[in-house]
XYZ file of C-alpha atoms in Angstrom:
397
model
C 65.978 110.054 77.581
C 67.293 113.186 76.435
C 70.745 113.245 74.394
C 73.536 114.579 76.651
C 75.661 117.630 74.501
C 79.226 117.405 75.481
C 80.384 120.685 77.230
C 82.097 123.037 74.999
C 85.622 124.242 75.803
C 85.773 127.549 77.293
C 88.044 128.639 73.751
C 85.159 127.532 71.476
C 82.627 129.425 73.518
C 84.367 132.496 73.285
C 85.303 131.826 69.479
C 81.308 131.265 69.129
C 80.348 134.351 71.198
C 82.710 136.543 69.220
C 81.623 135.151 65.527
C 78.444 135.759 66.517
C 78.301 139.103 67.504
C 80.384 139.733 64.592
C 78.202 138.449 62.132
C 75.106 140.436 64.072
C 77.087 143.809 63.913
C 77.242 143.200 60.064
C 73.534 142.228 59.922
C 72.766 145.366 61.823
C 74.530 147.271 59.454
C 73.262 145.736 56.580
C 76.588 144.595 54.823
C 76.773 141.256 52.923
C 78.420 139.793 50.585
C 76.567 139.979 47.186
C 74.028 142.066 45.929
C 70.298 141.383 46.268
C 69.842 141.338 42.233
C 72.393 138.003 41.439
C 71.295 134.914 40.151
C 72.291 132.812 43.050
C 70.061 134.595 45.291
C 67.226 133.084 46.351
C 66.413 134.344 49.683
C 66.231 138.210 49.662
C 66.501 140.828 53.085
C 68.508 140.890 56.029
C 66.238 138.006 58.201
C 67.164 134.905 55.985
C 70.726 135.763 56.548
C 70.458 134.729 60.618
C 69.463 130.919 60.405
C 72.783 130.006 58.460
C 75.082 132.704 61.012
C 73.119 131.162 64.380
C 73.740 127.575 62.918
C 77.460 127.994 62.276
C 78.096 130.033 65.784
C 76.210 127.016 67.526
C 78.623 124.454 65.629
C 81.973 126.528 66.701
C 80.642 124.986 70.341
C 81.367 121.691 68.904
C 84.357 122.380 67.122
C 86.811 120.305 69.540
C 84.630 117.910 71.090
C 83.071 116.662 67.864
C 84.366 118.164 65.106
C 83.347 115.519 62.215
C 79.449 116.598 63.411
C 80.127 120.281 63.464
C 82.157 120.295 60.084
C 79.212 118.847 58.355
C 76.082 120.780 60.094
C 78.402 124.165 59.227
C 78.633 122.867 55.373
C 75.137 122.482 55.398
C 74.276 125.999 56.932
C 77.160 127.528 54.349
C 74.969 126.247 51.585
C 72.218 127.914 52.992
C 74.022 130.831 53.492
C 75.320 131.018 49.571
C 71.732 131.130 48.743
C 71.138 134.542 50.623
C 72.693 137.608 50.402
C 75.586 136.162 52.467
C 77.759 137.178 55.539
C 81.007 137.277 55.699
C 80.977 135.890 59.596
C 79.403 133.097 58.692
C 82.051 132.070 55.944
C 85.021 132.901 58.840
C 83.774 130.802 60.738
C 82.926 127.701 58.718
C 87.044 128.026 57.969
C 87.632 127.873 61.574
C 85.612 124.684 61.677
C 87.476 122.601 58.204
C 90.731 123.808 60.636
C 89.259 122.141 63.388
C 88.033 119.101 62.244
C 91.569 118.086 60.753
C 93.210 118.958 64.329
C 91.102 117.709 66.427
C 89.256 114.884 64.275
C 90.229 111.136 64.022
C 93.405 110.682 61.928
C 91.236 109.147 58.862
C 89.233 112.171 59.164
C 92.670 114.344 59.154
C 93.617 112.537 55.798
C 90.627 112.837 54.051
C 89.514 116.165 54.431
C 92.759 118.108 52.786
C 91.796 115.599 49.507
C 87.837 116.243 49.369
C 88.582 120.102 49.391
C 91.417 119.678 47.049
C 89.065 117.849 44.656
C 86.185 120.128 45.379
C 88.452 123.224 44.765
C 89.506 121.926 41.340
C 86.234 121.015 40.298
C 84.748 124.641 41.379
C 87.225 126.082 38.695
C 87.374 123.769 35.882
C 83.420 122.815 35.808
C 81.991 126.616 35.650
C 85.038 127.513 33.022
C 83.922 124.511 30.764
C 80.485 125.256 31.063
C 81.118 129.520 30.485
C 84.222 129.270 28.882
C 85.171 132.898 30.468
C 88.447 133.286 32.890
C 86.163 134.442 35.673
C 84.742 131.202 35.965
C 87.875 130.076 37.686
C 87.846 132.241 40.319
C 84.777 130.277 42.025
C 87.524 127.409 42.320
C 89.620 129.879 44.205
C 86.600 130.897 46.523
C 86.325 127.341 47.150
C 89.985 126.355 47.820
C 90.086 129.657 49.909
C 87.427 128.712 52.162
C 87.624 124.917 52.381
C 91.072 123.853 51.240
C 93.360 126.418 52.525
C 91.750 125.873 56.092
C 92.265 121.905 55.598
C 95.840 122.394 54.622
C 96.694 124.615 57.482
C 95.280 122.125 59.938
C 97.018 119.134 58.623
C 100.269 121.358 59.200
C 99.199 122.038 62.540
C 98.000 118.556 63.397
C 101.292 117.037 61.584
C 103.921 118.905 63.845
C 101.689 118.621 67.134
C 102.178 114.867 66.430
C 105.517 114.859 65.613
C 106.376 117.222 68.908
C 104.392 114.124 71.151
C 106.666 111.810 69.119
C 109.617 113.344 70.648
C 108.442 113.771 74.310
C 107.062 110.595 74.014
C 110.807 109.565 72.930
C 112.385 111.551 75.432
C 110.472 110.212 78.270
C 111.220 106.841 76.795
C 114.857 107.772 76.899
C 114.799 109.110 80.340
C 112.897 105.866 81.703
C 115.618 103.257 79.632
C 118.422 105.738 81.125
C 116.795 105.497 84.584
C 116.602 101.815 84.318
C 120.064 101.511 83.370
C 120.983 103.441 86.497
C 119.237 101.189 88.594
C 120.423 98.071 87.343
C 124.180 99.663 87.613
C 123.480 100.676 91.130
C 121.823 97.340 91.849
C 124.836 95.302 90.333
C 127.504 97.809 91.908
C 125.626 96.838 95.823
C 125.435 93.120 94.876
C 129.423 93.164 93.881
C 130.776 95.055 97.312
C 128.299 92.735 98.896
C 129.858 89.974 98.038
C 133.443 91.413 98.249
C 132.336 92.593 101.765
C 130.901 88.810 102.827
C 133.826 87.047 101.109
C 136.613 89.356 102.879
C 134.791 89.308 106.540
C 133.311 86.368 107.017
C 136.004 84.239 106.877
C 137.930 86.200 109.723
C 134.750 86.832 111.744
C 133.710 83.205 111.853
C 137.677 82.350 112.991
C 137.559 85.069 115.809
C 133.896 83.406 117.055
C 135.122 80.155 117.132
C 138.296 80.644 118.855
C 136.756 82.724 121.309
C 133.947 80.627 122.114
C 137.136 78.380 122.937
C 139.015 80.198 125.276
C 135.582 81.119 127.117
C 134.756 77.712 127.318
C 138.130 76.326 128.316
C 140.381 77.151 131.748
C 143.562 76.567 129.857
C 145.763 79.279 130.059
C 147.977 78.073 126.989
C 145.124 77.275 124.842
C 143.144 80.641 125.742
C 146.499 82.537 124.380
C 146.788 80.430 121.293
C 143.013 81.472 120.597
C 143.901 84.561 121.403
C 146.910 84.743 118.779
C 144.239 83.484 116.245
C 141.657 85.977 116.870
C 144.309 89.062 116.766
C 145.676 87.523 113.520
C 142.368 87.429 112.026
C 141.143 90.859 113.467
C 144.443 92.247 111.735
C 143.405 90.543 108.539
C 140.104 91.331 108.509
C 140.898 94.900 109.419
C 143.555 94.784 106.253
C 140.540 93.694 104.063
C 137.883 96.375 105.263
C 140.732 99.340 104.624
C 141.370 97.732 100.898
C 137.385 97.948 100.524
C 137.121 101.439 101.973
C 139.996 102.709 99.435
C 138.128 101.454 96.594
C 134.865 102.921 97.408
C 136.640 106.219 98.118
C 137.960 106.159 94.608
C 141.677 106.071 95.221
C 141.751 108.615 98.008
C 145.645 109.669 98.793
C 145.589 108.796 102.426
C 144.807 104.888 101.581
C 146.353 102.632 99.405
C 144.217 99.492 98.563
C 145.936 96.533 98.748
C 146.131 94.178 95.096
C 143.242 92.296 94.343
C 143.228 88.624 95.610
C 144.945 85.990 92.939
C 145.394 82.322 92.538
C 149.119 82.655 93.694
C 147.409 83.701 97.642
C 145.715 80.459 97.881
C 148.525 78.937 99.571
C 148.639 81.688 102.477
C 144.770 81.421 102.228
C 145.366 77.821 103.183
C 147.890 78.332 106.048
C 145.190 80.766 107.439
C 143.011 78.406 107.040
C 145.364 75.643 109.297
C 145.874 78.158 111.615
C 142.214 78.716 112.014
C 142.403 74.541 113.003
C 141.032 73.315 109.676
C 143.337 69.740 108.179
C 143.272 71.507 104.683
C 144.734 69.889 101.750
C 145.411 72.027 98.464
C 146.051 70.737 94.979
C 146.150 73.349 92.565
C 147.919 73.165 88.953
C 146.651 75.980 86.452
C 148.032 77.899 83.733
C 147.453 82.105 83.383
C 143.954 82.803 83.745
C 141.888 85.879 83.248
C 141.575 88.063 86.016
C 137.965 88.013 86.505
C 138.371 84.145 86.910
C 140.935 84.172 89.158
C 138.948 86.504 91.730
C 136.220 84.276 91.661
C 138.054 81.171 92.109
C 139.903 82.665 94.876
C 136.849 83.911 96.667
C 134.699 80.670 96.120
C 137.963 78.784 98.116
C 137.671 81.465 100.301
C 133.957 81.151 101.215
C 134.186 76.939 101.393
C 137.030 77.381 103.868
C 134.635 79.516 106.166
C 131.910 77.843 105.542
C 133.661 74.323 106.512
C 135.259 76.182 109.545
C 132.098 76.792 110.642
C 129.941 73.765 109.963
C 132.257 70.910 108.578
C 132.684 67.843 111.186
C 136.426 66.677 111.992
C 138.075 65.429 108.970
C 140.201 66.426 106.055
C 139.139 69.423 103.862
C 140.394 69.550 99.848
C 140.779 72.021 97.631
C 141.752 70.686 93.774
C 142.017 73.032 91.404
C 142.761 72.503 87.522
C 142.766 74.313 84.372
C 141.038 71.583 81.753
C 140.628 72.664 78.253
C 138.906 76.206 78.523
C 137.508 76.099 81.657
C 138.932 76.467 85.316
C 137.295 73.601 87.165
C 137.357 74.151 91.241
C 136.150 71.555 93.696
C 136.335 71.603 97.513
C 135.348 69.110 99.715
C 135.012 68.912 103.419
C 133.282 66.134 105.944
C 129.636 66.427 106.537
C 127.640 65.107 109.784
C 124.218 66.150 108.409
C 123.338 67.484 111.671
C 120.911 70.797 111.388
C 123.026 73.520 113.287
C 121.776 76.836 114.173
C 121.890 79.205 111.442
C 123.536 82.786 112.405
C 121.830 85.556 110.951
C 122.850 85.979 107.057
C 123.302 82.481 107.032
C 123.165 81.296 103.266
C 124.666 84.374 101.564
C 128.193 82.541 100.613
C 126.245 80.083 98.447
C 124.462 82.784 97.088
C 127.689 84.938 96.279
C 129.484 81.999 94.754
C 126.671 81.134 92.482
C 126.537 85.019 91.279
C 130.265 85.265 90.438
C 129.562 81.970 88.614
C 126.702 83.154 86.553
C 128.411 86.241 86.003
C 130.852 84.527 84.316
C 128.721 82.275 82.378
C 130.142 78.976 84.240
C 128.471 76.627 86.838
C 128.545 76.171 90.359
C 127.012 73.353 92.218
C 127.044 72.692 96.117
C 125.592 70.150 98.160
C 126.197 66.784 100.255
C 127.880 63.738 98.623
C 128.735 60.199 99.571
C 132.711 59.274 99.163
C 134.825 56.847 100.132
C 135.819 58.744 103.650
C 132.098 59.052 104.525
C 129.630 61.887 103.987
C 131.039 64.481 101.918
C 129.787 68.489 101.652
C 131.176 69.572 97.948
C 131.408 72.574 96.385
C 131.985 72.137 92.225
C 132.234 75.388 90.363
C 133.246 75.293 86.265
C 134.569 78.360 85.282
C 135.048 79.785 81.782
C 138.460 81.082 80.842
C 137.531 82.386 77.126
C 135.548 84.933 75.877
C 135.687 86.839 79.357
C 133.942 90.149 78.681
C 133.745 91.263 82.779
C 136.005 93.754 84.697
C 137.338 92.727 88.230
C 133.940 93.281 89.436
C 133.291 89.885 89.697
């Protein structure tokens, strides 16, 4: 099976062609690097120069795809060129091979070549000087350093700058990716917060409107219909007020709208009265000291959603709202009659429980909801434990 050589880069192709043409021009005019009479010249004449020149030019084709192979082969060609009258083009192409081996080679190759060429340059200066004891012998080490160590050091500097630039680019991409992830998380958290607010504010009023409008349509009693329409109107007005408050928040304090204050635990009495007006038999038993605003809002919304669920799903009987601050936590319990029947589920059913669980999790609290057996029969009980210390969240819970 024939060995398939890697395809050379276009720039390498032009570089090899340029070096070859330049070397042929120097060969044509008979310009070499040393005269034929020097002791180091073993092959005199013009024709021996072509072999190292052609081999080095061929190595230039591999300077990027196989840099170590190109350098090793080029080194043998340079040694062969040394025992001829020499070609300047061969030497220049060899310096490029050394540079390319450091820039495009493996990290291990990039570290070793400058060290090896540096040691060879020192040895080429000290050994001839120790043998001949003449200052001119040091020039051999200088020549070796110019041909090998100089290009290797330049290649190492270029490689380090490229790696630093690549590292900075990757770091910038990573920073941009983290920023985008933070933005997406912030948008997702804000959407979840607004979804909870919208559900908690509107669901209670819409549930009451739906129940009383059904009663008004099913009963042919003017007094009952008038009472139902009164409740529908009150819930419509309250729902519209809550929607205006939410729109005001979304508009970031527009001058034409003044959002209402955030609900607090002191508003539980009005919330219970509204539930009683909607037909629930509700008892409120609350005793608490001052608690942080996020805890107040979360507890208020949980009671509101629990009363909404009781209005939609609870059987006949008493609904109890129990609230206490015990030690460093606010404990909430809402119980309502539960008959265990599977009622038809409206679109979006279950979102209230999800929202209450999210509110408790944001405050590092606990939340439970489910049926329980009690002295008065089977109940649906909502329990929440909300810490009131070390609160770091704002009013977005």
